[in-house]
Coordinates of C-alpha atoms in Angstrom, one line a residue:
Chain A
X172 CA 0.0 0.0 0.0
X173 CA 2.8 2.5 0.7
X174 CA 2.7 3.6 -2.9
X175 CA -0.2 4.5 -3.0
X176 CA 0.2 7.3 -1.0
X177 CA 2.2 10.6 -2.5
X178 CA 4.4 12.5 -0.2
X179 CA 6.1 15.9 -1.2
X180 CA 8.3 14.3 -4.2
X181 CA 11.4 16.4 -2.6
X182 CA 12.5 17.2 1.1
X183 CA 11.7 20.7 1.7
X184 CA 13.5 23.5 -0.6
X185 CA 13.0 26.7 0.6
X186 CA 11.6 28.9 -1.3
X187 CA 12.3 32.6 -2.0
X188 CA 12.0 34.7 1.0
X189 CA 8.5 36.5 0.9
X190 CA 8.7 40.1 -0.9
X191 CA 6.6 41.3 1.9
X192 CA 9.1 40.3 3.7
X193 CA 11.9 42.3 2.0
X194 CA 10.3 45.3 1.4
X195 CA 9.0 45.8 4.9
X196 CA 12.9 44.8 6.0
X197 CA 13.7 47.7 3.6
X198 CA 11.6 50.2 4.8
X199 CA 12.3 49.6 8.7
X200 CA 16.2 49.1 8.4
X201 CA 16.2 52.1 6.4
X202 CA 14.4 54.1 9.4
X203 CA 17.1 52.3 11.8
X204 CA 20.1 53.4 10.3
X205 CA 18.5 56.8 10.0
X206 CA 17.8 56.6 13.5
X207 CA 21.3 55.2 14.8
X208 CA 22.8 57.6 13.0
X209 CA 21.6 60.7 14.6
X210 CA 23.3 59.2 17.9
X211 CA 26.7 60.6 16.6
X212 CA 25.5 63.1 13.7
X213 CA 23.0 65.1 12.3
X214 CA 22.8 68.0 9.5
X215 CA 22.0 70.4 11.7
X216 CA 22.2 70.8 15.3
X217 CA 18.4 70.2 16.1
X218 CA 18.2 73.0 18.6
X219 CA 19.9 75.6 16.3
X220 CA 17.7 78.0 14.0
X221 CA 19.5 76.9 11.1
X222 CA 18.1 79.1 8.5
X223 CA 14.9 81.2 7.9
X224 CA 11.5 80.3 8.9
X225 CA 9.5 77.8 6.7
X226 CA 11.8 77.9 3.7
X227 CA 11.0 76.1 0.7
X228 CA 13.0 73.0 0.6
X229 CA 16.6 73.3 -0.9
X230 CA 19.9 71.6 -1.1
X231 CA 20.7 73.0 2.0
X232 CA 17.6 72.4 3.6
X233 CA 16.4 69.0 1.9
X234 CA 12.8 69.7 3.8
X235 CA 12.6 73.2 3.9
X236 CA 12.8 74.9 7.5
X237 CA 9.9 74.9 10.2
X238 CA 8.2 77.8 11.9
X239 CA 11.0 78.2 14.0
X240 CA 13.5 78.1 11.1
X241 CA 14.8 74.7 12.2
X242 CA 16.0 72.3 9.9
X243 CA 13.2 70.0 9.1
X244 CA 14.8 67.1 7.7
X245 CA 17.0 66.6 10.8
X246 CA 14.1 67.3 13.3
X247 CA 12.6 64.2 11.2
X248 CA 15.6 62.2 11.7
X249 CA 15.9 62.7 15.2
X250 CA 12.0 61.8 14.9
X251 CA 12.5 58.5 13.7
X252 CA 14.6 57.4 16.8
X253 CA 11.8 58.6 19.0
X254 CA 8.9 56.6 17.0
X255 CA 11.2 53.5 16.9
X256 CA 12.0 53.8 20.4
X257 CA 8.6 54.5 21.4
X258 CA 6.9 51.7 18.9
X259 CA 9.3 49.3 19.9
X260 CA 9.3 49.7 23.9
X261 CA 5.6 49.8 24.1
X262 CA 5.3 46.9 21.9
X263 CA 7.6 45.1 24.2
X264 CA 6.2 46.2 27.3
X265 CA 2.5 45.8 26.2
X266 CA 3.5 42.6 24.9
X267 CA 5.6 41.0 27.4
X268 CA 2.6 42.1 29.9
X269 CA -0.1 41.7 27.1
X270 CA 1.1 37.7 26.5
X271 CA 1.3 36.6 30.2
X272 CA -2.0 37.8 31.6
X273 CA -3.3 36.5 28.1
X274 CA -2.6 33.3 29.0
X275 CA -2.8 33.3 32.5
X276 CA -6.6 33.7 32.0
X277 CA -6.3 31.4 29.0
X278 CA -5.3 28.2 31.4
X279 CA -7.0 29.7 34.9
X280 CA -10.0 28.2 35.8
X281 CA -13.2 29.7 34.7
X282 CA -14.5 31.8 37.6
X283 CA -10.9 33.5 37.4
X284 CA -11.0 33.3 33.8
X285 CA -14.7 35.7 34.4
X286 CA -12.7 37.9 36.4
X287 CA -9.6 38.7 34.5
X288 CA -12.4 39.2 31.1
X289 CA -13.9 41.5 33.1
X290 CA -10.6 43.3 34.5
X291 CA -9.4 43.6 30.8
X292 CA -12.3 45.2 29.4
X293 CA -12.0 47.9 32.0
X294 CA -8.6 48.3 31.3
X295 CA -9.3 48.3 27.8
X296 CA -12.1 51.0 28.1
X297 CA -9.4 53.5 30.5
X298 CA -8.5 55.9 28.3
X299 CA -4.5 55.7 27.3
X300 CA -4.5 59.3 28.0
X301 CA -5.5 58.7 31.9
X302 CA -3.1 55.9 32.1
X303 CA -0.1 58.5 31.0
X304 CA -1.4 61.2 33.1
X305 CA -1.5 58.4 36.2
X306 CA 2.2 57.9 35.1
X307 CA 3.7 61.1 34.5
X308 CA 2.2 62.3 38.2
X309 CA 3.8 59.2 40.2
X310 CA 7.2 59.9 38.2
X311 CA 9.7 62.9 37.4
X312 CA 7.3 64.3 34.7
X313 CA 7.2 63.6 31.5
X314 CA 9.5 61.9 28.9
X315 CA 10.0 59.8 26.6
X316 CA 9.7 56.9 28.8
X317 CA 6.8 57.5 30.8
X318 CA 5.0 57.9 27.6
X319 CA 6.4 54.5 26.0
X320 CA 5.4 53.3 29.5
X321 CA 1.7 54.8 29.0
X322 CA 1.1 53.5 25.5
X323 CA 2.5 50.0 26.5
X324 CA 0.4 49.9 29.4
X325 CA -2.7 50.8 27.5
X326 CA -1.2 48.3 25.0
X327 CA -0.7 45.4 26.9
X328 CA -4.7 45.0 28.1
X329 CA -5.8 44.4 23.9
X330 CA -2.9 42.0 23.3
X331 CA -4.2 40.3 26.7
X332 CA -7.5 40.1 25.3
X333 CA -6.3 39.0 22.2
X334 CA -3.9 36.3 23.3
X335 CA -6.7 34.6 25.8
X336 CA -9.4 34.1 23.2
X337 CA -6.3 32.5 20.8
X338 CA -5.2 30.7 23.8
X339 CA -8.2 29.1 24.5
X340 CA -8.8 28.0 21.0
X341 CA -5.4 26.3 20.7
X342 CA -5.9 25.1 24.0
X343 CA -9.3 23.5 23.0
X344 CA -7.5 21.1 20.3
X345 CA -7.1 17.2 20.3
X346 CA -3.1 17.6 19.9
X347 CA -3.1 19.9 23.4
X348 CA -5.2 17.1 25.1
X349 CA -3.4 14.4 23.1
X350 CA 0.1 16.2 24.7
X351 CA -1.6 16.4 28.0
X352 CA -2.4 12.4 27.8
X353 CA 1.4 11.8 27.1
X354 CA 2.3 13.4 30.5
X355 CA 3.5 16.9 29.2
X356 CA 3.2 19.8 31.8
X357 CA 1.8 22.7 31.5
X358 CA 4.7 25.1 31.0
X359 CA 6.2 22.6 27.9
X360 CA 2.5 23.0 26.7
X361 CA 2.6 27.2 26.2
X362 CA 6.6 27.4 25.0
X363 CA 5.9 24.1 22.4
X364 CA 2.9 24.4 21.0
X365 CA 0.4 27.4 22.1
X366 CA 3.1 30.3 21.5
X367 CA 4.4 29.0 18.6
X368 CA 0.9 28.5 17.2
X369 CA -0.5 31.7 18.5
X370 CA 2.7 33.9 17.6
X371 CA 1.5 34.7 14.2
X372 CA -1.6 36.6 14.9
X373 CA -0.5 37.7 17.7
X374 CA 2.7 39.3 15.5
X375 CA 0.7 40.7 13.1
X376 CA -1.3 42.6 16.0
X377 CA 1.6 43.9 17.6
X378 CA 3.0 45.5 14.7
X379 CA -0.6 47.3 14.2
X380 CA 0.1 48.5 18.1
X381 CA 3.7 49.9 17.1
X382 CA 1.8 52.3 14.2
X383 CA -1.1 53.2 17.1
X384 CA 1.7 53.9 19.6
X385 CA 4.0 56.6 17.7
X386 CA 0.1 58.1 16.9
X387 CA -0.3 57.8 20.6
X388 CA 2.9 59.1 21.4
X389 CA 2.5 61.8 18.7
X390 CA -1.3 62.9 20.8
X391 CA 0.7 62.6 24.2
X392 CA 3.2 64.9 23.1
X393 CA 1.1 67.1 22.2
X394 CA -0.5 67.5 25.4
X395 CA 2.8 67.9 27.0
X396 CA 2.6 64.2 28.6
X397 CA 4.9 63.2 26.1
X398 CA 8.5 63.6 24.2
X399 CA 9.7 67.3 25.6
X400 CA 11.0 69.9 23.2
X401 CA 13.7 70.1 21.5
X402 CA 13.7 66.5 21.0
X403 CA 10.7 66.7 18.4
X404 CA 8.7 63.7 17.3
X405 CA 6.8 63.4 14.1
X406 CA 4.0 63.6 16.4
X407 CA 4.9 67.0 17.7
X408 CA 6.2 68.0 14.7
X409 CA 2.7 67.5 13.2
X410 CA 1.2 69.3 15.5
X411 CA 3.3 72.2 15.2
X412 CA 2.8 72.4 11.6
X413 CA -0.7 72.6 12.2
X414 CA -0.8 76.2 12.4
X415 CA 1.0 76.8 9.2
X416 CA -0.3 73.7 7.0
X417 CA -1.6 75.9 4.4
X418 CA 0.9 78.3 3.7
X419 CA 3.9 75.7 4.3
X420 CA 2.1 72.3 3.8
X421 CA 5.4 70.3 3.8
X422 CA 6.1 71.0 7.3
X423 CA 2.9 68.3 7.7
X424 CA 3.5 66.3 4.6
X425 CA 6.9 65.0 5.2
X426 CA 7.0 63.9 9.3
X427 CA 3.3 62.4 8.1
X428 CA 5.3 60.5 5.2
X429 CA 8.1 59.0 7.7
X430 CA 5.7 58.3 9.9
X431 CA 2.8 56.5 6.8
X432 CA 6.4 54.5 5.6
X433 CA 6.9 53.2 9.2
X434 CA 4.0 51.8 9.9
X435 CA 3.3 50.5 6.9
X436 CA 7.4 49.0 6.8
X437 CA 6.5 47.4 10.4
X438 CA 3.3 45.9 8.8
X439 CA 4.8 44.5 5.8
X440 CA 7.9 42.7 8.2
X441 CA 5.2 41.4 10.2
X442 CA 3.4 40.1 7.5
X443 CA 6.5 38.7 5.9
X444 CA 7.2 37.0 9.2
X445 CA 3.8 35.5 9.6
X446 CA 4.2 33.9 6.1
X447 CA 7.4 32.1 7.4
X448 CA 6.3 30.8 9.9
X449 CA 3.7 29.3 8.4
X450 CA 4.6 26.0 6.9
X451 CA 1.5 26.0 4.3
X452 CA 2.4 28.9 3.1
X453 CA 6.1 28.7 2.8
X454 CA 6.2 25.7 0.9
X455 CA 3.3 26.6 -2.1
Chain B
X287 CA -9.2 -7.2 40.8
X288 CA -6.1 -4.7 41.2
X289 CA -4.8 -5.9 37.6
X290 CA -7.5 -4.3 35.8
X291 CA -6.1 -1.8 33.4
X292 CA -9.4 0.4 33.5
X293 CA -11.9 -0.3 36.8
X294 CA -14.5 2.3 36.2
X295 CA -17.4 1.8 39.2
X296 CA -20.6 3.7 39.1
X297 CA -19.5 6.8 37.8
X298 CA -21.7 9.8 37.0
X299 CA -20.7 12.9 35.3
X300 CA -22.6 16.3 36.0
X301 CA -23.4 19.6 34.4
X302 CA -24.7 21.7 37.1
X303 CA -27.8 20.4 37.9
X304 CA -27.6 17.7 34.7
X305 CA -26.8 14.1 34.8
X306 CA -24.9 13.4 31.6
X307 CA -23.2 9.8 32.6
X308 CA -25.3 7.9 34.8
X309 CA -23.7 5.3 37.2
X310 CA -22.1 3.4 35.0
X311 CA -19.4 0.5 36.2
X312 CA -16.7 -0.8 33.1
X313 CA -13.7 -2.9 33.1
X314 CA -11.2 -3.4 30.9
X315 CA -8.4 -6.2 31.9
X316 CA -4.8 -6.2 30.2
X317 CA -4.7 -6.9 26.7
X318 CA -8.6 -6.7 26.1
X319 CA -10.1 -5.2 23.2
X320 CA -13.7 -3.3 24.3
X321 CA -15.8 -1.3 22.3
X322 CA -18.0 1.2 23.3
X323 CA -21.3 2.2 21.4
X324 CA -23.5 4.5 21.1
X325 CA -25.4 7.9 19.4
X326 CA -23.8 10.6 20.0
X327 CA -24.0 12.3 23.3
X328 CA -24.6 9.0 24.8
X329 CA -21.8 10.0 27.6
X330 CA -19.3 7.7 25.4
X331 CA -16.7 10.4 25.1
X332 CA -17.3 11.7 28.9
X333 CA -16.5 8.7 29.9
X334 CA -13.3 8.1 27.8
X335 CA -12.0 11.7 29.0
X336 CA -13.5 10.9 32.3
X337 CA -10.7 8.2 32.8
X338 CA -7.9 10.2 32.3
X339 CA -9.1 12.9 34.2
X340 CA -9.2 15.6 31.8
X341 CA -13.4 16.6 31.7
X342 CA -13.7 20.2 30.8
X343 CA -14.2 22.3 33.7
X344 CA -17.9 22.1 34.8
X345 CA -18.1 18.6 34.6
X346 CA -17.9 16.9 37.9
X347 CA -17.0 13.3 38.1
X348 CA -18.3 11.3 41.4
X349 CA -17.8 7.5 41.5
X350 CA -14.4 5.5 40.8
X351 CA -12.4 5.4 37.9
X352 CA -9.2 3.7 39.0
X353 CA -6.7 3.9 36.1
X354 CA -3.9 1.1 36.3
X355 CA -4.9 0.7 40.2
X356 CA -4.6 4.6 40.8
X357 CA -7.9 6.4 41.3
X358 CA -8.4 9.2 39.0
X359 CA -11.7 10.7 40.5
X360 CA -10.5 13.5 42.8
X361 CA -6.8 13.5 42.1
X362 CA -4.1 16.4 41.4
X363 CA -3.2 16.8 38.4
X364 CA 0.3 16.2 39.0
X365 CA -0.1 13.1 40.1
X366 CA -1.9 12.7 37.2
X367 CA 0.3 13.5 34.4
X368 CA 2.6 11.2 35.6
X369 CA -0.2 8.5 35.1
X370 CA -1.7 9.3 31.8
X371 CA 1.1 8.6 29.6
X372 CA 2.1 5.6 31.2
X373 CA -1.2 4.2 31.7
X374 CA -3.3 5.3 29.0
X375 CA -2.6 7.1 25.6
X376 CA -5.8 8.2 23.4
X377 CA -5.9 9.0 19.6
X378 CA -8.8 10.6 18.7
X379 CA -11.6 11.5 15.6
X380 CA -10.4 14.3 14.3
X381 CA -7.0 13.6 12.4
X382 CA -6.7 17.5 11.9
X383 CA -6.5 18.8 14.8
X384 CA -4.5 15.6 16.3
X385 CA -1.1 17.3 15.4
X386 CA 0.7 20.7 15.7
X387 CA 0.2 22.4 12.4
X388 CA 3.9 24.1 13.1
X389 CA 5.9 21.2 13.8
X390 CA 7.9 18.6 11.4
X391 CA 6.1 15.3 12.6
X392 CA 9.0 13.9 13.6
X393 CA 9.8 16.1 16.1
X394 CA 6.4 15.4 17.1
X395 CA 7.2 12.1 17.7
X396 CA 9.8 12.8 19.1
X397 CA 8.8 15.0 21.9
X398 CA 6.8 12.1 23.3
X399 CA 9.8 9.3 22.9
X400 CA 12.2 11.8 24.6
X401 CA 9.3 12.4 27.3
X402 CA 8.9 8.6 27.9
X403 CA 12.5 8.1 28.1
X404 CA 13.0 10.8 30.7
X405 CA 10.1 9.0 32.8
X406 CA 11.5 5.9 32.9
X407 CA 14.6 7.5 34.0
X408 CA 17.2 6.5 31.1
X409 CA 18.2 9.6 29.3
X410 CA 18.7 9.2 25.1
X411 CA 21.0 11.0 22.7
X412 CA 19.6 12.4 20.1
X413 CA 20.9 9.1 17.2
X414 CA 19.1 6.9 19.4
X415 CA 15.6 9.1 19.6
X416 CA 15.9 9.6 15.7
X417 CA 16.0 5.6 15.5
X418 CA 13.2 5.2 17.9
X419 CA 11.3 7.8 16.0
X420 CA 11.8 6.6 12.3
X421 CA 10.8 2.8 13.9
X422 CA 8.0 4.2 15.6
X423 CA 6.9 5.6 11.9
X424 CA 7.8 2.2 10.2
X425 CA 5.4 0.3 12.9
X426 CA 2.1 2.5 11.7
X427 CA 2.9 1.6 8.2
X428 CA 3.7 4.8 6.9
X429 CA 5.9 5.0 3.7
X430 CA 9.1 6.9 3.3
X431 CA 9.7 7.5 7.4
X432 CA 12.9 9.4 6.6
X433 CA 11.3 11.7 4.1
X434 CA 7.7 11.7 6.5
X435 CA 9.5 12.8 9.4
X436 CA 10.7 16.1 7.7
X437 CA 6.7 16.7 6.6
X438 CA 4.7 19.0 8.0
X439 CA 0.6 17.8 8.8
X440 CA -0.5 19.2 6.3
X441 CA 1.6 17.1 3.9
X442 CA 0.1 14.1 4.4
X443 CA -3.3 12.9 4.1
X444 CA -6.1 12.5 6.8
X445 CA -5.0 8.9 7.2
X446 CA -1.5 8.9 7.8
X447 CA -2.3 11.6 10.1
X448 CA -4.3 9.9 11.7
X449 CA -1.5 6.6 12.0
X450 CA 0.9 9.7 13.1
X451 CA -1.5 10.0 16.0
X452 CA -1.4 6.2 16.6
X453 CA 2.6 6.4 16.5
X454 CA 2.5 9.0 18.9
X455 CA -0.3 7.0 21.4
X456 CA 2.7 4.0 20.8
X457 CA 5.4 5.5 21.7
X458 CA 4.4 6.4 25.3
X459 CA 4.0 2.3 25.8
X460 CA 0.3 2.5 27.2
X461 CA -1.2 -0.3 29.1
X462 CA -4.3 0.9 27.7
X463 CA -5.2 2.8 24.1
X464 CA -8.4 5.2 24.1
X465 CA -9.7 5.4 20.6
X466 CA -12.6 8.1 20.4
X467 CA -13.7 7.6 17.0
X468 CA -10.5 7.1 15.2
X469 CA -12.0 6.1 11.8
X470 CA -15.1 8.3 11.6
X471 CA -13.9 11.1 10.0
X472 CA -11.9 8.8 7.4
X473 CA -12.8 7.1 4.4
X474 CA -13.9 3.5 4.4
X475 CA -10.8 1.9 2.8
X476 CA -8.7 4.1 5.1
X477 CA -11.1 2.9 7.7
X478 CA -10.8 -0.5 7.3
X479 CA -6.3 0.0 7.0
X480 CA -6.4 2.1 9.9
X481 CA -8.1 -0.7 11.9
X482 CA -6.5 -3.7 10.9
X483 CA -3.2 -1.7 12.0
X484 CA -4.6 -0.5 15.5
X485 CA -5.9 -4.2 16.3
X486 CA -2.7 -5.8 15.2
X487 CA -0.5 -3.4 17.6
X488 CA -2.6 -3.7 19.9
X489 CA -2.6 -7.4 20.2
X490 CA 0.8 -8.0 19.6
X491 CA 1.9 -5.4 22.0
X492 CA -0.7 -6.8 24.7
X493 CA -2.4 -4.0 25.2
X494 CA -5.8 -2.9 26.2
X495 CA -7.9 -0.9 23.6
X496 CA -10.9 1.0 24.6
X497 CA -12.9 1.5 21.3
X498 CA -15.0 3.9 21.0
X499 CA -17.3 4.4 18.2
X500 CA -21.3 4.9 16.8
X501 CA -20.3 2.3 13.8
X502 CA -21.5 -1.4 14.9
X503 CA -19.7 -2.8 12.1
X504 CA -16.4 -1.2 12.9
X505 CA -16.4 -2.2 16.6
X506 CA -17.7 -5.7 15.7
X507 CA -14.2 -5.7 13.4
X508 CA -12.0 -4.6 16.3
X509 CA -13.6 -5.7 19.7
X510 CA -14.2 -8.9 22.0
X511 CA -16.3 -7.4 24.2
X512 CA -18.9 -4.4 23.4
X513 CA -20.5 -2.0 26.1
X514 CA -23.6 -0.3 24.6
X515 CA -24.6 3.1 26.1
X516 CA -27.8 5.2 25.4
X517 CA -28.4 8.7 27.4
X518 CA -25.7 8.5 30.0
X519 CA -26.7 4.6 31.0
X520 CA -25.0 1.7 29.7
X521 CA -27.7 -0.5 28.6
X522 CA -26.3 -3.8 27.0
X523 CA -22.9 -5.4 27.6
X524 CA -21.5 -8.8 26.4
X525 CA -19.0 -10.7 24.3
X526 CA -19.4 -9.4 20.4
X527 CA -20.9 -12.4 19.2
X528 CA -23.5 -12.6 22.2
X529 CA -24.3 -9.0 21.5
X530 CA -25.0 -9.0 18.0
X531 CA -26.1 -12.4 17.7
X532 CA -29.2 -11.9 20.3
X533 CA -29.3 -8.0 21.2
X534 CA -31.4 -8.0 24.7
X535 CA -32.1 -4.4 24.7
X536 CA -34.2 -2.8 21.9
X537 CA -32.4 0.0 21.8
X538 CA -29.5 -2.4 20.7
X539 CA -31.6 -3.8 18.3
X540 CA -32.7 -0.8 16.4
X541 CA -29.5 0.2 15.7
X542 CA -28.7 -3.4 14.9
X543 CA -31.8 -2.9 12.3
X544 CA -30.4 0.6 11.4
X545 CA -27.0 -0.9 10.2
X546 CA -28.8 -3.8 8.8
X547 CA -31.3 -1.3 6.2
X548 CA -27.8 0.9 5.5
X549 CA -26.2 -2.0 4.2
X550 CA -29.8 -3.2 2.2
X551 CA -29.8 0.1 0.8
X552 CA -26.4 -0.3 -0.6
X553 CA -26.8 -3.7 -2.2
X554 CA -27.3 -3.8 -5.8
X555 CA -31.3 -4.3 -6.9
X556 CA -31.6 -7.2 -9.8

């Protein structure tokens, strides 16, 4: 009989990397060296006036200047750092607290289960806004990092939510019972096969959490609970182009472009991701 | 009777204020073959999860179920796990959702071999749990095991998924195999391989199978002794021949009649 059944003719080849993939890698790393490299340098000192107010751009000023007669390209450099930072500490604080109270009330018993719902969906429902304002007053004011701290905060209660119900699904399938019959314990169970399984949706959620986080960081700042001046964020920058949008447009168009580009770089990487790690999909 | 693989006496299973298994006693000794039969939501499947303590939460067991001469009813579930694999494995209907989508089956496999090893205290390098692995694979039938090990479930068909999940009961070395409806969701030729295969391991391992299924053909094909349950209760129990032969209870005997029209309808008119 054992010819009779077809098997892949060939072990696994794999095949060409996804373009998502590539393009999203492009897009981010692209923003990363940007944002490394204002560390050591940047065209203009970013607290200088380093020409006339809201010139047209120029070779000299590749984004023309802001209201301020700051050099807008290098305020958007140094604005790349703080939405990386941001994006990236909130997703890793919302996750890393997001993922363990996810399934915490994934595996606790049902009456607890009942109470952490509930818990979530009030947390969920306190406005992100409240939670940096209940930050920023128990701390040294505000910075950078008590608004990352907000936004992951706020974050961490929908990736919770998120993570139980996909949890519980995986949690409800024969090869979970069928691991459970073989002896495994619980803690082999989440790091073998409900994170793994879980991981991709849950990915592609956190990278839609990192574009909501430099907004959020961007509407924080903007009420003073966030980034302080000079170190401008696209957020901030936004803002303060508000006021001048229709005689000097640019001074919105082009932090909202970096900004557009890095959300929709994250997305892509996350998508690519999701597609390798999915073994159906990796080997049509 | 302490050598009983499964003593299961007067156990009922409740939802709230619902009775779902009724007081119902089973045995199953070393190396016997039992079916279980019955509509669905006749308790069937309670009963099998019942016996290795893992009811969803809500469902309260009350009686005895003493697995390999350990009572289950009322135990930690550490002292549990320690119990199930050793004691009882359980493939079950859906071959889908048997395996982890995400990982190569032989790794799978050999998860489990490496988990039995480390239970019975003898630790295995990795050549000797790729050989235990690939002969596990060989024993199921499957073709290729060097090139199967490397696929993914969704690479292989609903039956050798489904002989992956048998492989994977084996390898923990049960004194007892749960089948919940191993062959429904297959097709009959696959059926019919599938069964011949998990009553020749079974016997020439010597080990207990607890057969589960709505099919009366299928269980007369695999079972020396047939339980018959109806609405929580188990109303008809005997030796297969005795059973089919002379069914005492009528339930038994309509669904006798109901397996006996199917195969009328089937049969060629002249």
């Amino acid at each position: 009989m054992s010819d009779l059944v077809s098997l892949p003719a060939t072990t696994r080849t794999r095949g060409p990397l996804p373009r998502a993939l590539l393009v999203g890698l492009f897009i981010v790393g692209l923003q990363l060296v940007i944002a490394l490299m204002t560390l050591v340098w940047t065209p203009y000192d970013p607290s200088a006036l380093a020409g006339q107010r809201l010139e047209a751009p120029s070779l000299i000023h590749l984004a023309g200047t802001d209201r301020l007669g700051r050099d807008l390209f290098t305020l958007i450099m140094i604005g790349a750092r703080i939405a990386l930072t941001v994006g990236c500490g909130a997703i890793l604080i919302g996750g890393l607290i997001g993922v363990t109270i996810g399934l915490a009330a994934a595996f606790a018993a049902r009456t607890l289960d009942d109470v952490f719902a509930a818990g979530l969906d009030i947390l969920i429902a306190f406005p992100t806004l409240l939670i940096a304002m209940l930050i920023v007053a128990s701390s040294d004011g505000a910075s950078l990092w008590t608004a990352t701290l907000a936004i992951g905060v706020a974050n961490s209660a929908i990736v919770a939510r998120l993570t139980r119900i996909l949890g519980k699904r995986v949690l409800a399938l024969d090869y979970i019972t069928a691991a459970r019959i073989s002896g495994s314990s619980w803690l082999s169970i989440v790091f073998r096969h409900v994170l793994p399984n879980i991981w991709p949706t849950l990915m592609v959620n956190l990278a839609l959490q990192f574009g909501l986080a430099v907004i959020a960081e961007a509407s924080l700042s903007y009420l003073g609970l966030g980034t302080p001046p000079p170190n401008a964020s696209w957020g901030r920058l936004l803002q303060e182009a508000q006021a001048t949008v229709q005689t000097a447009p640019l001074g919105a168009i082009a932090p909202g472009l970096a900004l557009v580009a890095l959300v929709i770089g994250i997305n892509l990487l996350a998508d690519g991701l999701r597609d390798l790690s999915d073994p159906a999909r990796r080997s049509a | 009777m302490s050598a009983l693989v499964l003593d299961i006496d007067r156990l009922s299973i409740t939802s709230g204020a619902r009775r779902l298994v009724e007081e119902i006693s089973l045995r199953v000794a070393p190396g016997e073959r039992v079916g279980l039969i019955g509509e669905s939501g006749s308790g069937k499947s309670l009963t099998a999860l019942a016996s290795v303590g893992l009811l969803a939460e809500g469902l309260v067991p009350s009686g005895s179920i003493r697995l390999g001469g350990h009572q289950v009813v009322g135990a930690a579930d550490s002292a549990l796990a320690k119990l199930r694999g050793e004691v009882a494995a359980m493939v079950f209907q859906e071959p889908l959702t048997a395996l982890d989508p995400l990982m190569p089956i032989g790794r799978q496999l050999a998860e489990v071999v490496r988990r039995h090893a480390r239970r019975n205290r003898h630790s295995m390098d990795r050549r000797s749990v790729e050989r235990a692995v690939l002969d596990l694979v060989r024993q199921v039938s499957l073709p290729h095991p060097d090139r199967l090990v490397r696929s993914f479930p969704h690479e292989i068909s609903g039956g050798q998924r489904q002989r992956v999940a048998i492989a994977m009961a084996l390898a923990c070395e049960p004194q007892l195999l749960i089948a919940d409806e191993p062959t429904t969701a297959l097709d009959v030729t696959t059926q019919a391989e599938i069964l011949t295969l998990l009553r020749d391991l079974v016997t020439a391992r010597n080990m207990a199978l607890l057969f589960i299924s709505h099919d009366l053909p299928v269980v007369a094909g695999i079972a020396e002794r047939v339980i018959v349950m109806r609405q929580g209760a188990i109303v008809e129990e005997g030796t297969v021949s005795q059973v089919f032969a002379k069914p005492a209870h009528a339930y038994t005997k309509s669904l006798m009649a109901a397996a006996r029209s199917f195969d009328d309808a089937l049969e060629i008119p002249r």
